[in-house]
Amino acid sequence: MLVNGIAQHTIDAGDRGLAYGDGVYRTLECREGQPLLWDLHFSCLARDAASLGLPAPDADILLDEVRAESAGMRRAIAKIILTRGSGRRGYAIPDETVPARLVAAFEWPGYPPEWNRDGITARVCDLRLALQPRLAGIKHLNRLEQVLARSEWRDPSIREGLLLDSEGFVVEGTMSNLVLVRGGELLTPRLDRCGVNGCFLAWLAGVRHVRSERLTLAEVLAADEVWFGNSLAGIWPVAELDGRRWTAFPAAGELASRWAERR
Amino acid sequence: MLVNGIAQHTIDAGDRGLAYGDGVYRTLECREGQPLLWDLHFSCLARDAASLGLPAPDADILLDEVRAESAGMRRAIAKIILTRGSGRRGYAIPDETVPARLVAAFEWPGYPPEWNRDGITARVCDLRLALQPRLAGIKHLNRLEQVLARSEWRDPSIREGLLLDSEGFVVEGTMSNLVLVRGGELLTPRLDRCGVNGCFLAWLAGVRHVRSERLTLAEVLAADEVWFGNSLAGIWPVAELDGRRWTAFPAAGELASRWAERR
């Protein structure tokens, strides 16, 4: 792991990332030391950092660090964390803070390709996401809702949990975004009040028209196809959710080769 | 600083406290190496930890660590952070996680006693707290709302910001709880949907009857006295908020000696 470019596996215990979750992060795929969709990931990171008033790191330095950490691994996950850095105690942001930049690489999790081809079983989580427009869309370090939602099940045959907001609208998976196919159109929940605007959605918007709107669970269950998507898993079509089964995923299949070709 | 009893100033960069804010914390006052209201603080910490499914640390060990860190300081702030510890990447809580326990002591911030006696100027924050009943009351490490709210002002003559929830009810200060005095009765906002159930409130409930209810900003402005309270500041009566001024704080004055006597 690199912390501000220095190889170490610890961070300052006074870092505001720990104290308050005052930071943002990204996970992405690397192959042979080369991140995929780098420009998209960097722009998502920079956008989120700006939303919290954090300066973005230098793109070239960050890219070099991701390459260095993932070098020698055929396929790896890179995780980038950007925090406000260390400062004196208290919520007020000190003038003199210097952001901390962590880059780590992990072994590829080896999601079975059948999940992309045959679909997954998902569940509807009990936890409801709170509505906080000021933080909506940002992949920040305040992720207790996701931790609690993911702890609702231990059955390993359930691969993802669908999260609704406190008004009952669908938002996303615990670790992925949600896409519906309806009458040939791609729909995704609006992320203006909660949820994470994942880089997968930015990729998808570059290859297909995707419309975002307020969506209900009933609309999910009535959709022709339902997908969870993220930058590591790609597209997981849903084969079963809340008693509803889907057996064919032609729209997902059409996009699989585009996903495989991404660089 | 002690991390799991070992003197160091860093934590593992894979700690879930950093990755997800997966943990809880407390700040308290120490005098000559002795924490004040220790039993209350420990029970608040243990309650919050239990809410997240975290085992509480051993009370005796933790007390020894707080004493050791604050030893030699006439008056100090102790900060205790308890995280889920390090684990593999992903929201799911690994079976084998071992919580991380951080104890640090800081110099006393030296809040002027005039703030307790003459009151403070406060403001109403623009940020609205999201409603998340599952996390309400817990002093957890997801504190971006507080960071954003506190960053709304830089005028040092404003000592605290009042936070409302997304429905417009008053909740708390950015770093303190809120108490109203109305017709001789003490009232505090309900913390069942958002907010931090601070140890100050537990102390207050031990010396006075306090009723919690849904309260509006209009009720705050119409109150006989308005206080912000926390374990470090004690009671700060509000002298000015949103154009309303208060000049006498008899109920706060009555409690000042009780606060000074706490052990």
JSON list of N, CA and C in Angstrom, two decimals, chain A residues 50-85:
[
{"chain": "A", "resi": 50, "resn": "ALA", "atom": "N", "xyz": [-14.44, 16.99, -4.96]},
{"chain": "A", "resi": 50, "resn": "ALA", "atom": "CA", "xyz": [-14.88, 18.39, -5.05]},
{"chain": "A", "resi": 50, "resn": "ALA", "atom": "C", "xyz": [-16.18, 18.61, -4.27]},
{"chain": "A", "resi": 51, "resn": "SER", "atom": "N", "xyz": [-17.05, 17.61, -4.27]},
{"chain": "A", "resi": 51, "resn": "SER", "atom": "CA", "xyz": [-18.32, 17.75, -3.54]},
{"chain": "A", "resi": 51, "resn": "SER", "atom": "C", "xyz": [-18.09, 17.93, -2.04]},
{"chain": "A", "resi": 52, "resn": "LEU", "atom": "N", "xyz": [-16.97, 17.42, -1.55]},
{"chain": "A", "resi": 52, "resn": "LEU", "atom": "CA", "xyz": [-16.65, 17.58, -0.13]},
{"chain": "A", "resi": 52, "resn": "LEU", "atom": "C", "xyz": [-15.63, 18.70, 0.09]},
{"chain": "A", "resi": 53, "resn": "GLY", "atom": "N", "xyz": [-15.29, 19.41, -0.98]},
{"chain": "A", "resi": 53, "resn": "GLY", "atom": "CA", "xyz": [-14.31, 20.47, -0.83]},
{"chain": "A", "resi": 53, "resn": "GLY", "atom": "C", "xyz": [-12.88, 19.97, -0.65]},
{"chain": "A", "resi": 54, "resn": "LEU", "atom": "N", "xyz": [-12.64, 18.76, -1.16]},
{"chain": "A", "resi": 54, "resn": "LEU", "atom": "CA", "xyz": [-11.30, 18.18, -1.10]},
{"chain": "A", "resi": 54, "resn": "LEU", "atom": "C", "xyz": [-10.60, 18.41, -2.44]},
{"chain": "A", "resi": 55, "resn": "PRO", "atom": "N", "xyz": [-9.34, 18.85, -2.43]},
{"chain": "A", "resi": 55, "resn": "PRO", "atom": "CA", "xyz": [-8.63, 18.96, -3.70]},
{"chain": "A", "resi": 55, "resn": "PRO", "atom": "C", "xyz": [-8.35, 17.57, -4.27]},
{"chain": "A", "resi": 56, "resn": "ALA", "atom": "N", "xyz": [-8.52, 17.42, -5.57]},
{"chain": "A", "resi": 56, "resn": "ALA", "atom": "CA", "xyz": [-8.21, 16.13, -6.21]},
{"chain": "A", "resi": 56, "resn": "ALA", "atom": "C", "xyz": [-6.71, 15.94, -6.24]},
{"chain": "A", "resi": 57, "resn": "PRO", "atom": "N", "xyz": [-6.26, 14.70, -6.16]},
{"chain": "A", "resi": 57, "resn": "PRO", "atom": "CA", "xyz": [-4.82, 14.46, -6.29]},
{"chain": "A", "resi": 57, "resn": "PRO", "atom": "C", "xyz": [-4.38, 14.68, -7.74]},
{"chain": "A", "resi": 58, "resn": "ASP", "atom": "N", "xyz": [-3.09, 14.78, -7.94]},
{"chain": "A", "resi": 58, "resn": "ASP", "atom": "CA", "xyz": [-2.55, 14.88, -9.29]},
{"chain": "A", "resi": 58, "resn": "ASP", "atom": "C", "xyz": [-2.84, 13.57, -10.03]},
{"chain": "A", "resi": 59, "resn": "ALA", "atom": "N", "xyz": [-3.46, 13.70, -11.21]},
{"chain": "A", "resi": 59, "resn": "ALA", "atom": "CA", "xyz": [-3.90, 12.51, -11.94]},
{"chain": "A", "resi": 59, "resn": "ALA", "atom": "C", "xyz": [-2.72, 11.61, -12.33]},
{"chain": "A", "resi": 60, "resn": "ASP", "atom": "N", "xyz": [-1.63, 12.21, -12.75]},
{"chain": "A", "resi": 60, "resn": "ASP", "atom": "CA", "xyz": [-0.49, 11.41, -13.21]},
{"chain": "A", "resi": 60, "resn": "ASP", "atom": "C", "xyz": [0.18, 10.67, -12.05]},
{"chain": "A", "resi": 61, "resn": "ILE", "atom": "N", "xyz": [0.31, 11.37, -10.93]},
{"chain": "A", "resi": 61, "resn": "ILE", "atom": "CA", "xyz": [0.91, 10.73, -9.75]},
{"chain": "A", "resi": 61, "resn": "ILE", "atom": "C", "xyz": [0.03, 9.56, -9.31]},
{"chain": "A", "resi": 62, "resn": "LEU", "atom": "N", "xyz": [-1.28, 9.80, -9.26]},
{"chain": "A", "resi": 62, "resn": "LEU", "atom": "CA", "xyz": [-2.20, 8.75, -8.81]},
{"chain": "A", "resi": 62, "resn": "LEU", "atom": "C", "xyz": [-2.15, 7.54, -9.75]},
{"chain": "A", "resi": 63, "resn": "LEU", "atom": "N", "xyz": [-2.12, 7.81, -11.04]},
{"chain": "A", "resi": 63, "resn": "LEU", "atom": "CA", "xyz": [-2.05, 6.71, -12.01]},
{"chain": "A", "resi": 63, "resn": "LEU", "atom": "C", "xyz": [-0.76, 5.92, -11.83]},
{"chain": "A", "resi": 64, "resn": "ASP", "atom": "N", "xyz": [0.35, 6.61, -11.63]},
{"chain": "A", "resi": 64, "resn": "ASP", "atom": "CA", "xyz": [1.62, 5.91, -11.39]},
{"chain": "A", "resi": 64, "resn": "ASP", "atom": "C", "xyz": [1.52, 5.02, -10.16]},
{"chain": "A", "resi": 65, "resn": "GLU", "atom": "N", "xyz": [0.84, 5.53, -9.12]},
{"chain": "A", "resi": 65, "resn": "GLU", "atom": "CA", "xyz": [0.74, 4.75, -7.88]},
{"chain": "A", "resi": 65, "resn": "GLU", "atom": "C", "xyz": [-0.15, 3.52, -8.08]},
{"chain": "A", "resi": 66, "resn": "VAL", "atom": "N", "xyz": [-1.23, 3.69, -8.82]},
{"chain": "A", "resi": 66, "resn": "VAL", "atom": "CA", "xyz": [-2.11, 2.53, -9.08]},
{"chain": "A", "resi": 66, "resn": "VAL", "atom": "C", "xyz": [-1.33, 1.49, -9.89]},
{"chain": "A", "resi": 67, "resn": "ARG", "atom": "N", "xyz": [-0.59, 1.94, -10.88]},
{"chain": "A", "resi": 67, "resn": "ARG", "atom": "CA", "xyz": [0.21, 1.00, -11.68]},
{"chain": "A", "resi": 67, "resn": "ARG", "atom": "C", "xyz": [1.26, 0.29, -10.82]},
{"chain": "A", "resi": 68, "resn": "ALA", "atom": "N", "xyz": [1.91, 1.06, -9.98]},
{"chain": "A", "resi": 68, "resn": "ALA", "atom": "CA", "xyz": [2.97, 0.47, -9.15]},
{"chain": "A", "resi": 68, "resn": "ALA", "atom": "C", "xyz": [2.41, -0.58, -8.20]},
{"chain": "A", "resi": 69, "resn": "GLU", "atom": "N", "xyz": [1.28, -0.28, -7.60]},
{"chain": "A", "resi": 69, "resn": "GLU", "atom": "CA", "xyz": [0.71, -1.21, -6.61]},
{"chain": "A", "resi": 69, "resn": "GLU", "atom": "C", "xyz": [0.17, -2.47, -7.27]},
{"chain": "A", "resi": 70, "resn": "SER", "atom": "N", "xyz": [-0.36, -2.34, -8.48]},
{"chain": "A", "resi": 70, "resn": "SER", "atom": "CA", "xyz": [-0.98, -3.51, -9.11]},
{"chain": "A", "resi": 70, "resn": "SER", "atom": "C", "xyz": [-0.01, -4.23, -10.06]},
{"chain": "A", "resi": 71, "resn": "ALA", "atom": "N", "xyz": [1.21, -3.72, -10.15]},
{"chain": "A", "resi": 71, "resn": "ALA", "atom": "CA", "xyz": [2.20, -4.34, -11.04]},
{"chain": "A", "resi": 71, "resn": "ALA", "atom": "C", "xyz": [2.45, -5.78, -10.61]},
{"chain": "A", "resi": 72, "resn": "GLY", "atom": "N", "xyz": [2.58, -6.64, -11.57]},
{"chain": "A", "resi": 72, "resn": "GLY", "atom": "CA", "xyz": [2.91, -8.03, -11.25]},
{"chain": "A", "resi": 72, "resn": "GLY", "atom": "C", "xyz": [1.69, -8.88, -10.93]},
{"chain": "A", "resi": 73, "resn": "MET", "atom": "N", "xyz": [0.51, -8.27, -10.92]},
{"chain": "A", "resi": 73, "resn": "MET", "atom": "CA", "xyz": [-0.72, -9.04, -10.69]},
{"chain": "A", "resi": 73, "resn": "MET", "atom": "C", "xyz": [-1.46, -9.09, -12.03]},
{"chain": "A", "resi": 74, "resn": "ARG", "atom": "N", "xyz": [-1.81, -10.28, -12.46]},
{"chain": "A", "resi": 74, "resn": "ARG", "atom": "CA", "xyz": [-2.49, -10.41, -13.74]},
{"chain": "A", "resi": 74, "resn": "ARG", "atom": "C", "xyz": [-3.79, -9.62, -13.72]},
{"chain": "A", "resi": 75, "resn": "ARG", "atom": "N", "xyz": [-4.52, -9.79, -12.65]},
{"chain": "A", "resi": 75, "resn": "ARG", "atom": "CA", "xyz": [-5.81, -9.11, -12.51]},
{"chain": "A", "resi": 75, "resn": "ARG", "atom": "C", "xyz": [-5.93, -8.71, -11.05]},
{"chain": "A", "resi": 76, "resn": "ALA", "atom": "N", "xyz": [-6.25, -7.47, -10.79]},
{"chain": "A", "resi": 76, "resn": "ALA", "atom": "CA", "xyz": [-6.25, -6.98, -9.40]},
{"chain": "A", "resi": 76, "resn": "ALA", "atom": "C", "xyz": [-7.35, -5.94, -9.22]},
{"chain": "A", "resi": 77, "resn": "ILE", "atom": "N", "xyz": [-7.71, -5.74, -7.96]},
{"chain": "A", "resi": 77, "resn": "ILE", "atom": "CA", "xyz": [-8.56, -4.62, -7.58]},
{"chain": "A", "resi": 77, "resn": "ILE", "atom": "C", "xyz": [-7.65, -3.54, -7.03]},
{"chain": "A", "resi": 78, "resn": "ALA", "atom": "N", "xyz": [-7.80, -2.34, -7.52]},
{"chain": "A", "resi": 78, "resn": "ALA", "atom": "CA", "xyz": [-7.11, -1.21, -6.88]},
{"chain": "A", "resi": 78, "resn": "ALA", "atom": "C", "xyz": [-8.14, -0.44, -6.08]},
{"chain": "A", "resi": 79, "resn": "LYS", "atom": "N", "xyz": [-7.75, -0.06, -4.89]},
{"chain": "A", "resi": 79, "resn": "LYS", "atom": "CA", "xyz": [-8.62, 0.78, -4.07]},
{"chain": "A", "resi": 79, "resn": "LYS", "atom": "C", "xyz": [-7.88, 2.08, -3.78]},
{"chain": "A", "resi": 80, "resn": "ILE", "atom": "N", "xyz": [-8.56, 3.18, -4.03]},
{"chain": "A", "resi": 80, "resn": "ILE", "atom": "CA", "xyz": [-7.99, 4.50, -3.77]},
{"chain": "A", "resi": 80, "resn": "ILE", "atom": "C", "xyz": [-8.85, 5.16, -2.70]},
{"chain": "A", "resi": 81, "resn": "ILE", "atom": "N", "xyz": [-8.23, 5.63, -1.64]},
{"chain": "A", "resi": 81, "resn": "ILE", "atom": "CA", "xyz": [-8.93, 6.40, -0.61]},
{"chain": "A", "resi": 81, "resn": "ILE", "atom": "C", "xyz": [-8.29, 7.78, -0.55]},
{"chain": "A", "resi": 82, "resn": "LEU", "atom": "N", "xyz": [-9.13, 8.79, -0.55]},
{"chain": "A", "resi": 82, "resn": "LEU", "atom": "CA", "xyz": [-8.64, 10.16, -0.41]},
{"chain": "A", "resi": 82, "resn": "LEU", "atom": "C", "xyz": [-9.33, 10.77, 0.80]},
{"chain": "A", "resi": 83, "resn": "THR", "atom": "N", "xyz": [-8.56, 11.14, 1.82]},
{"chain": "A", "resi": 83, "resn": "THR", "atom": "CA", "xyz": [-9.17, 11.72, 3.02]},
{"chain": "A", "resi": 83, "resn": "THR", "atom": "C", "xyz": [-8.73, 13.18, 3.19]},
{"chain": "A", "resi": 84, "resn": "ARG", "atom": "N", "xyz": [-9.40, 13.86, 4.10]},
{"chain": "A", "resi": 84, "resn": "ARG", "atom": "CA", "xyz": [-9.05, 15.25, 4.41]},
{"chain": "A", "resi": 84, "resn": "ARG", "atom": "C", "xyz": [-7.68, 15.33, 5.09]},
{"chain": "A", "resi": 85, "resn": "GLY", "atom": "N", "xyz": [-7.17, 14.20, 5.57]},
{"chain": "A", "resi": 85, "resn": "GLY", "atom": "CA", "xyz": [-5.89, 14.20, 6.25]},
{"chain": "A", "resi": 85, "resn": "GLY", "atom": "C", "xyz": [-6.04, 14.43, 7.74]}
]
